[in-house]
Coordinates of C-alpha atoms in Angstrom, one line a residue:
M1023 CA 208.6 65.5 95.3
V1024 CA 206.0 68.0 94.0
L1025 CA 203.9 67.3 90.9
P1026 CA 203.3 69.8 88.4
K1027 CA 200.0 71.6 88.9
R1028 CA 198.3 69.8 86.0
L1029 CA 199.1 66.4 87.2
T1030 CA 198.0 67.1 91.0
S1031 CA 195.0 65.0 92.0
P1032 CA 191.8 66.7 91.7
T1033 CA 190.3 68.2 94.7
S1034 CA 186.9 66.9 96.5
K1035 CA 185.5 70.5 95.5
Q1036 CA 186.6 70.0 91.8
I1037 CA 184.8 66.5 91.9
M1038 CA 181.7 67.9 93.3
L1039 CA 181.6 70.7 91.0
F1040 CA 182.1 68.2 87.9
S1041 CA 179.1 66.3 89.3
K1042 CA 176.9 68.7 89.3
A1043 CA 177.7 70.2 85.9
Q1044 CA 177.4 66.6 84.7
A1045 CA 174.0 66.2 86.4
S1046 CA 173.0 69.6 85.1
K1047 CA 174.0 68.3 81.6
T1048 CA 172.1 65.2 81.9
A1049 CA 168.9 67.0 83.0
G1050 CA 169.1 69.3 80.2
D1051 CA 169.5 66.8 77.6
T1052 CA 166.4 65.3 75.6
A1053 CA 165.9 61.6 75.6
F1054 CA 164.6 61.6 71.5
M1055 CA 164.3 58.1 71.4
I1056 CA 161.7 57.9 74.4
L1057 CA 159.8 60.8 72.8
F1058 CA 159.5 59.1 69.7
A1059 CA 158.2 56.0 71.2
V1060 CA 155.9 57.8 73.1
C1061 CA 154.6 59.6 70.0
F1062 CA 154.4 56.3 68.0
C1063 CA 152.5 54.9 70.9
H1064 CA 150.2 57.9 71.2
L1065 CA 149.6 57.4 67.6
L1066 CA 148.4 54.0 68.0
N1067 CA 146.5 54.6 70.8
D1068 CA 144.6 57.5 69.0
T1069 CA 144.2 55.5 65.7
M1070 CA 142.2 53.0 67.7
Q1071 CA 140.4 55.5 69.4
S1072 CA 139.1 57.6 66.4
M1073 CA 138.5 54.2 64.5
L1074 CA 135.3 53.8 66.7
P1075 CA 133.0 56.6 65.3
A1076 CA 134.1 55.6 61.8
I1077 CA 132.5 52.1 61.8
Y1078 CA 129.4 53.6 63.5
P1079 CA 127.4 53.0 60.2
L1080 CA 128.7 49.4 60.1
L1081 CA 127.4 48.8 63.8
K1082 CA 124.0 50.2 63.3
E1083 CA 123.4 48.3 60.3
E1084 CA 124.8 44.9 61.7
L1085 CA 123.2 45.2 65.2
N1086 CA 120.2 47.2 64.0
L1087 CA 121.1 50.2 66.4
S1088 CA 119.3 53.3 66.6
F1089 CA 120.7 57.0 66.6
V1090 CA 120.1 57.1 70.4
E1091 CA 121.9 54.0 71.0
I1092 CA 124.9 55.5 68.9
G1093 CA 124.7 58.7 70.7
L1094 CA 125.0 56.7 73.9
L1095 CA 128.1 54.7 72.7
T1096 CA 129.8 58.3 72.1
L1097 CA 128.8 59.3 75.7
N1098 CA 130.5 56.0 77.0
L1099 CA 133.8 56.8 74.9
Q1100 CA 133.7 60.3 76.1
I1101 CA 133.5 59.4 79.8
T1102 CA 135.9 56.5 79.8
S1103 CA 138.6 57.9 77.8
S1104 CA 138.3 61.8 78.6
V1105 CA 136.3 62.5 81.6
I1106 CA 137.9 60.1 84.2
Q1107 CA 141.3 60.9 83.0
P1108 CA 142.0 63.5 85.8
L1109 CA 141.3 60.7 88.5
V1110 CA 143.8 58.6 86.7
G1111 CA 146.4 61.5 86.5
I1112 CA 146.0 61.8 90.3
Y1113 CA 147.1 58.1 90.8
A1114 CA 149.7 58.7 88.2
D1115 CA 151.4 61.6 90.1
K1116 CA 151.5 59.3 93.3
H1117 CA 152.6 55.8 91.8
H1118 CA 155.0 55.1 88.9
H1119 CA 155.2 51.5 87.8
S1120 CA 156.7 50.2 84.8
W1121 CA 153.6 48.0 83.8
Q1122 CA 151.3 50.8 84.1
L1123 CA 151.4 51.9 80.5
A1124 CA 151.3 48.4 79.0
V1125 CA 148.4 47.2 80.8
G1126 CA 146.4 50.2 80.0
M1127 CA 146.8 49.1 76.2
L1128 CA 146.1 45.5 77.5
F1129 CA 142.6 47.1 78.2
T1130 CA 142.4 48.4 74.4
F1131 CA 143.5 45.0 73.2
T1132 CA 140.7 43.3 75.2
G1133 CA 138.2 45.7 74.0
I1134 CA 139.2 45.4 70.5
F1135 CA 138.7 41.3 70.5
I1136 CA 135.1 41.9 72.2
L1137 CA 134.2 44.4 69.6
S1138 CA 135.3 42.1 66.7
M1139 CA 132.9 39.4 68.2
A1140 CA 130.2 41.5 69.4
T1141 CA 126.6 40.1 68.5
S1142 CA 124.8 42.4 71.1
Y1143 CA 124.5 46.1 71.7
A1144 CA 125.7 45.1 75.5
M1145 CA 128.9 43.5 74.2
V1146 CA 129.9 46.8 72.0
M1147 CA 129.2 49.0 74.9
L1148 CA 131.7 46.7 77.1
A1149 CA 134.1 46.9 74.4
V1150 CA 134.0 50.5 73.8
A1151 CA 134.1 51.1 77.7
L1152 CA 137.4 48.8 77.7
M1153 CA 139.0 50.9 75.0
G1154 CA 138.3 54.1 76.6
C1155 CA 139.7 53.0 80.0
G1156 CA 142.8 52.0 78.1
S1157 CA 143.3 55.4 76.7
S1158 CA 142.7 57.1 80.0
I1159 CA 145.4 54.9 81.6
F1160 CA 147.5 55.9 78.7
H1161 CA 147.5 59.8 78.3
P1162 CA 148.4 60.9 81.9
Q1163 CA 151.5 58.7 82.4
A1164 CA 152.7 59.2 78.8
S1165 CA 152.7 62.8 79.1
Q1166 CA 154.9 62.4 82.5
V1167 CA 157.3 60.2 80.6
A1168 CA 157.5 63.1 77.8
Q1169 CA 158.2 65.7 80.7
V1170 CA 160.9 63.5 82.1
A1171 CA 162.5 63.0 78.7
A1172 CA 161.9 66.6 77.5
G1173 CA 165.0 68.0 79.6
S1174 CA 165.1 71.5 79.0
R1175 CA 162.8 71.4 75.5
K1176 CA 159.4 70.9 77.4
G1177 CA 157.7 72.5 74.6
L1178 CA 159.2 70.8 72.0
A1179 CA 158.6 67.5 74.0
Q1180 CA 154.9 67.8 74.4
S1181 CA 154.5 69.0 70.8
I1182 CA 156.2 65.5 69.5
F1183 CA 154.0 63.8 72.0
Q1184 CA 150.8 65.6 70.8
V1185 CA 151.4 65.2 67.1
G1186 CA 151.6 61.3 67.5
G1187 CA 147.7 61.9 68.8
N1188 CA 146.9 64.0 65.7
G1189 CA 148.4 61.7 63.4
G1190 CA 146.3 58.6 64.9
Y1191 CA 143.3 60.9 64.9
A1192 CA 143.7 61.2 61.0
I1193 CA 144.6 57.7 60.3
G1194 CA 142.1 55.9 62.4
P1195 CA 139.0 56.6 59.9
L1196 CA 141.1 55.9 56.7
L1197 CA 142.1 52.4 58.0
A1198 CA 138.5 51.7 59.0
A1199 CA 137.6 52.5 55.6
L1200 CA 140.2 50.3 54.0
I1201 CA 140.1 47.4 56.6
I1202 CA 136.9 47.2 58.6
I1203 CA 134.2 48.8 56.4
P1204 CA 134.8 46.3 53.3
H1205 CA 135.4 43.0 55.4
G1206 CA 132.9 43.5 58.4
L1207 CA 133.2 44.1 62.0
H1208 CA 135.3 40.9 62.6
A1209 CA 137.9 42.6 60.7
V1210 CA 138.4 44.8 63.8
R1211 CA 140.5 42.3 65.3
W1212 CA 143.4 43.2 62.9
F1213 CA 143.7 46.4 65.0
A1214 CA 144.7 44.2 68.0
I1215 CA 148.2 43.9 66.4
I1216 CA 148.6 47.8 66.7
A1217 CA 147.7 47.2 70.4
V1218 CA 150.2 44.3 70.7
V1219 CA 152.8 46.5 69.3
A1220 CA 152.1 49.7 71.5
S1221 CA 151.9 47.5 74.4
S1222 CA 155.4 45.8 73.8
V1223 CA 156.9 49.5 73.1
L1224 CA 155.3 50.8 76.3
Y1225 CA 156.6 48.0 78.7
Y1226 CA 160.1 49.4 77.7
V1227 CA 158.9 53.1 77.9
G1228 CA 157.7 52.2 81.5
R1229 CA 160.9 50.8 82.7
W1230 CA 162.9 53.7 81.3
H1231 CA 160.4 56.0 83.0
V1232 CA 161.1 54.3 86.6
K1233 CA 164.6 54.1 86.2
A1234 CA 165.2 57.7 85.2
L1235 CA 163.1 58.7 88.4
A1236 CA 165.3 56.2 90.5
N1237 CA 168.5 57.9 88.8
H1238 CA 167.1 61.3 89.8
R1239 CA 166.8 62.7 86.6
K1240 CA 165.2 66.1 86.6
V1241 CA 161.5 65.3 86.0
N1242 CA 160.6 69.0 85.8
A1243 CA 164.1 70.8 84.8
V1244 CA 161.8 74.2 84.7
T1245 CA 163.3 76.7 82.4
W1246 CA 160.8 79.2 82.7
S1247 CA 159.3 80.2 86.2
T1248 CA 156.9 83.0 87.2
A1249 CA 158.8 86.2 87.8
K1250 CA 157.5 86.3 91.2
T1251 CA 156.0 84.1 94.0
Y1252 CA 152.6 83.1 93.9
A1253 CA 150.4 81.2 96.4
M1254 CA 148.9 77.9 95.6
R1255 CA 145.1 79.6 95.3
W1256 CA 146.8 81.8 92.7
K1257 CA 148.4 79.1 91.0
I1258 CA 145.3 76.8 90.5
F1259 CA 143.6 80.2 89.4
F1260 CA 146.0 80.3 86.4
V1261 CA 145.6 76.5 85.7
V1262 CA 142.1 76.8 85.5
L1263 CA 142.5 79.7 83.2
L1264 CA 144.6 77.7 81.0
F1265 CA 142.1 74.9 81.1
I1266 CA 139.4 77.4 79.6
L1267 CA 142.1 78.5 76.8
M1268 CA 142.5 74.6 76.2
F1269 CA 138.7 74.0 76.2
S1270 CA 138.2 76.9 73.7
K1271 CA 140.7 76.0 71.3
N1272 CA 139.3 72.3 71.6
F1273 CA 135.9 73.3 71.0
Y1274 CA 136.5 75.1 67.9
T1275 CA 138.6 72.2 66.3
A1276 CA 136.0 69.6 67.3
S1277 CA 133.4 72.1 65.4
M1278 CA 135.6 72.4 62.6
T1279 CA 136.4 68.6 62.4
N1280 CA 132.7 67.7 62.9
Y1281 CA 131.0 70.5 60.3
Y1282 CA 133.8 72.0 58.2
T1283 CA 133.1 69.3 55.5
F1284 CA 129.4 70.1 55.5
F1285 CA 130.1 73.7 55.2
L1286 CA 132.2 73.2 52.4
I1287 CA 129.6 70.9 50.6
D1288 CA 126.8 73.5 51.5
K1289 CA 128.3 76.9 50.3
F1290 CA 130.6 75.7 47.6
G1291 CA 128.8 72.4 46.3
V1292 CA 132.0 70.4 46.5
T1293 CA 132.1 66.7 46.5
V1294 CA 132.1 64.7 49.7
Q1295 CA 135.8 63.5 48.5
T1296 CA 136.9 67.2 48.1
S1297 CA 135.5 68.2 51.4
Q1298 CA 137.3 65.3 53.1
Y1299 CA 140.8 66.6 51.3
C1300 CA 139.9 70.0 52.6
L1301 CA 139.5 68.6 56.3
F1302 CA 142.7 66.5 55.9
V1303 CA 144.5 69.8 54.9
F1304 CA 143.5 71.7 58.0
L1305 CA 144.2 69.0 60.5
A1306 CA 147.8 68.6 58.8
S1307 CA 148.3 72.4 59.4
Q1308 CA 147.5 71.8 63.0
V1309 CA 150.3 69.4 63.3
V1310 CA 152.9 71.9 61.8
G1311 CA 151.4 74.7 63.9
T1312 CA 151.9 72.3 67.3
L1313 CA 155.7 71.6 66.3
V1314 CA 156.4 75.3 65.5
G1315 CA 154.6 76.3 68.6
G1316 CA 156.5 74.2 71.1
W1317 CA 159.8 75.2 69.7
I1318 CA 158.8 78.9 69.9
G1319 CA 157.8 78.4 73.5
D1320 CA 160.9 77.1 74.5
N1321 CA 163.0 79.7 73.3
Y1322 CA 160.7 83.0 73.9
G1323 CA 158.2 82.0 76.3
R1324 CA 154.9 80.4 76.5
K1325 CA 152.7 83.2 77.2
R1326 CA 153.8 85.2 73.9
V1327 CA 153.0 82.0 72.1
I1328 CA 149.4 81.9 73.7
L1329 CA 148.4 85.5 73.1
F1330 CA 149.9 85.2 69.6
S1331 CA 147.8 82.2 69.0
I1332 CA 144.4 84.0 70.5
F1333 CA 144.9 87.2 68.8
G1334 CA 146.4 86.0 65.8
A1335 CA 143.9 83.7 64.9
A1336 CA 140.7 85.6 65.9
P1337 CA 140.4 87.8 62.9
F1338 CA 140.9 84.8 60.5
T1339 CA 138.3 82.7 62.2
I1340 CA 135.7 85.5 62.1
A1341 CA 136.3 86.2 58.4
L1342 CA 136.3 82.5 57.5
P1343 CA 132.4 81.8 57.2
Y1344 CA 132.3 85.3 55.1
L1345 CA 134.5 84.4 52.5
T1346 CA 133.1 83.5 48.7
N1347 CA 136.0 81.8 47.0
L1348 CA 136.9 78.2 47.9
W1349 CA 140.9 78.4 47.7
A1350 CA 140.5 81.4 50.0
T1351 CA 138.5 79.3 52.4
I1352 CA 141.2 76.5 52.2
V1353 CA 144.0 78.9 52.4
L1354 CA 142.6 80.8 55.7
S1355 CA 141.9 77.3 57.1
V1356 CA 145.4 76.2 57.1
V1357 CA 146.4 79.6 58.7
I1358 CA 143.9 79.0 61.4
G1359 CA 144.8 75.9 61.9
M1360 CA 148.7 76.6 62.4
V1361 CA 148.3 79.7 64.6
M1362 CA 145.6 78.0 66.8
A1363 CA 147.7 74.7 67.3
S1364 CA 150.7 76.6 68.1
A1365 CA 149.7 77.2 71.7
F1366 CA 148.4 73.5 72.4
S1367 CA 151.9 72.6 73.8
A1368 CA 152.6 75.9 75.2
I1369 CA 149.3 75.7 77.3
L1370 CA 149.9 72.3 78.9
V1371 CA 153.6 73.1 79.6
F1372 CA 152.5 76.5 81.2
A1373 CA 150.3 74.7 83.4
T1374 CA 153.1 71.9 84.5
D1375 CA 155.5 74.7 85.0
L1376 CA 152.9 76.1 87.6
M1377 CA 152.1 72.8 89.2
P1378 CA 155.5 70.7 88.7
H1379 CA 154.5 67.8 90.9
H1380 CA 151.1 67.4 89.4
T1381 CA 152.1 66.7 86.1
G1382 CA 149.5 63.6 85.9
I1383 CA 146.5 65.2 86.8
V1384 CA 147.5 68.3 84.6
A1385 CA 147.9 65.8 81.8
G1386 CA 144.2 64.2 82.5
L1387 CA 142.6 67.6 82.6
F1388 CA 144.1 69.0 79.6
Y1389 CA 144.3 66.0 77.4
G1390 CA 140.9 64.2 79.1
L1391 CA 138.5 66.6 80.6
S1392 CA 139.3 69.4 78.0
F1393 CA 139.0 67.0 75.0
G1394 CA 135.9 65.3 76.4
A1395 CA 134.0 68.4 77.0
A1396 CA 135.0 69.9 73.8
G1397 CA 133.6 67.1 72.0
V1398 CA 130.2 67.0 73.8
G1399 CA 129.8 70.6 73.4
S1400 CA 130.6 70.6 69.7
A1401 CA 128.0 67.7 69.4
L1402 CA 125.4 70.3 70.5
F1403 CA 126.0 72.2 67.6
G1404 CA 124.1 69.7 65.8
Y1405 CA 121.0 71.2 66.9
I1406 CA 122.0 74.4 65.8
A1407 CA 122.7 73.1 62.5
D1408 CA 119.5 71.5 62.1
A1409 CA 117.3 74.9 63.5
W1410 CA 119.6 77.6 61.8
G1411 CA 121.8 76.0 59.0
I1412 CA 125.4 74.7 58.9
D1413 CA 126.4 78.4 58.2
S1414 CA 125.4 79.4 61.4
V1415 CA 127.3 76.7 62.9
L1416 CA 130.8 78.2 61.5
K1417 CA 129.5 81.8 62.3
I1418 CA 129.1 81.0 65.9
S1419 CA 132.2 78.6 66.6
T1420 CA 134.4 81.4 65.2
L1421 CA 133.8 83.3 68.2
L1422 CA 135.0 80.6 70.7
P1423 CA 138.9 81.6 70.3
L1424 CA 137.8 85.0 71.8
I1425 CA 137.4 83.2 75.2
G1426 CA 141.1 83.1 74.9
I1427 CA 141.3 86.7 75.9
G1428 CA 141.8 85.9 79.5
A1429 CA 145.2 84.8 78.9
V1430 CA 146.1 88.6 79.4
F1431 CA 145.7 87.5 83.2
L1432 CA 148.5 84.8 83.1
P1433 CA 151.4 85.5 85.1
K1434 CA 155.0 86.8 83.7
M1435 CA 157.5 84.0 83.3
N1436 CA 161.2 84.3 83.1
K1437 CA 163.7 81.9 81.7
E1438 CA 166.3 80.5 84.0
K1439 CA 169.6 79.3 82.6
Q1440 CA 170.6 75.6 83.6

């Protein structure tokens, strides 16, 4: 007897087509729970990192440190937490372990306990180095996890991941003021709770990462690709160009973070507390800009977001130091923060689209080396502030975004349908 057509068994071709459709759907799905988990851990990691500079006055008083020794602590932190990240990224590209992220956080945990019991400068240097290494281990693989969990929303995924870091950077000094400064250096050990929580979450995130790779989940489901094929040397050139763009943005942001409050106090006579509120508003605007920019990049293209961020922010950054009204300055800083931050995730994802098999080293370069170099460069502005005045720092730093004009040489990208 012949079965009706609607009841016949599916052919092997139909089964294969269905399997491909399911695989494509899985690759395009975004694992938001994993994204929120790495975002949360990014917040905790950067909370502990930003806590360190906030307790420098306490360390200086309790251990009788000189400013040179404080400067060496900063250099130690920059090298261990930022400069060596590309090396960790190379390892992360070749090896994927479920324990890698959790072990990185245990470095931070150990550093916190040594710092809380520090009785000498050598102990502080060791503690800072361990915490820096923990951060270096965390960022490359955590960024890879965000790539795997992103599906077809890579810009949004990196934005969510980066917002966690922005939030932690803002929270660290606040917690230091509330917990460590009133109770002394031994209170640093309370931050160990943060490290334990982060390590526990990262253990499960690491297991998900390895399992996702074993199940052949598309790590780099590229939704945007170059309009034409480029040789590897050209791709490297474009990545270097993107690195310079990221450096210029980080340099400007670091300069604003370090000197914006002094500028407001000097020019408008506001209190220290008011200047801190204004800085918080600027940093908060970057969070909004990062999220919006990631969504726009996924839908309308990374290069458009990058160009808008450069040419859109430049007129406002140049005008900022010359305003004579406090409220106008605050409003303009919000616009600058949002427009400049809109390209952060677009730049990183653009680089990973160009180098899809080297996401670890890309993350190490852009999250680590770029931030570290920008921080060191911003520190040099202190000499300019002493020699020519704080107003000169803002006037010079406003020219930094113009370095991004090189973005016009980035390749054209086309969107591929999944």
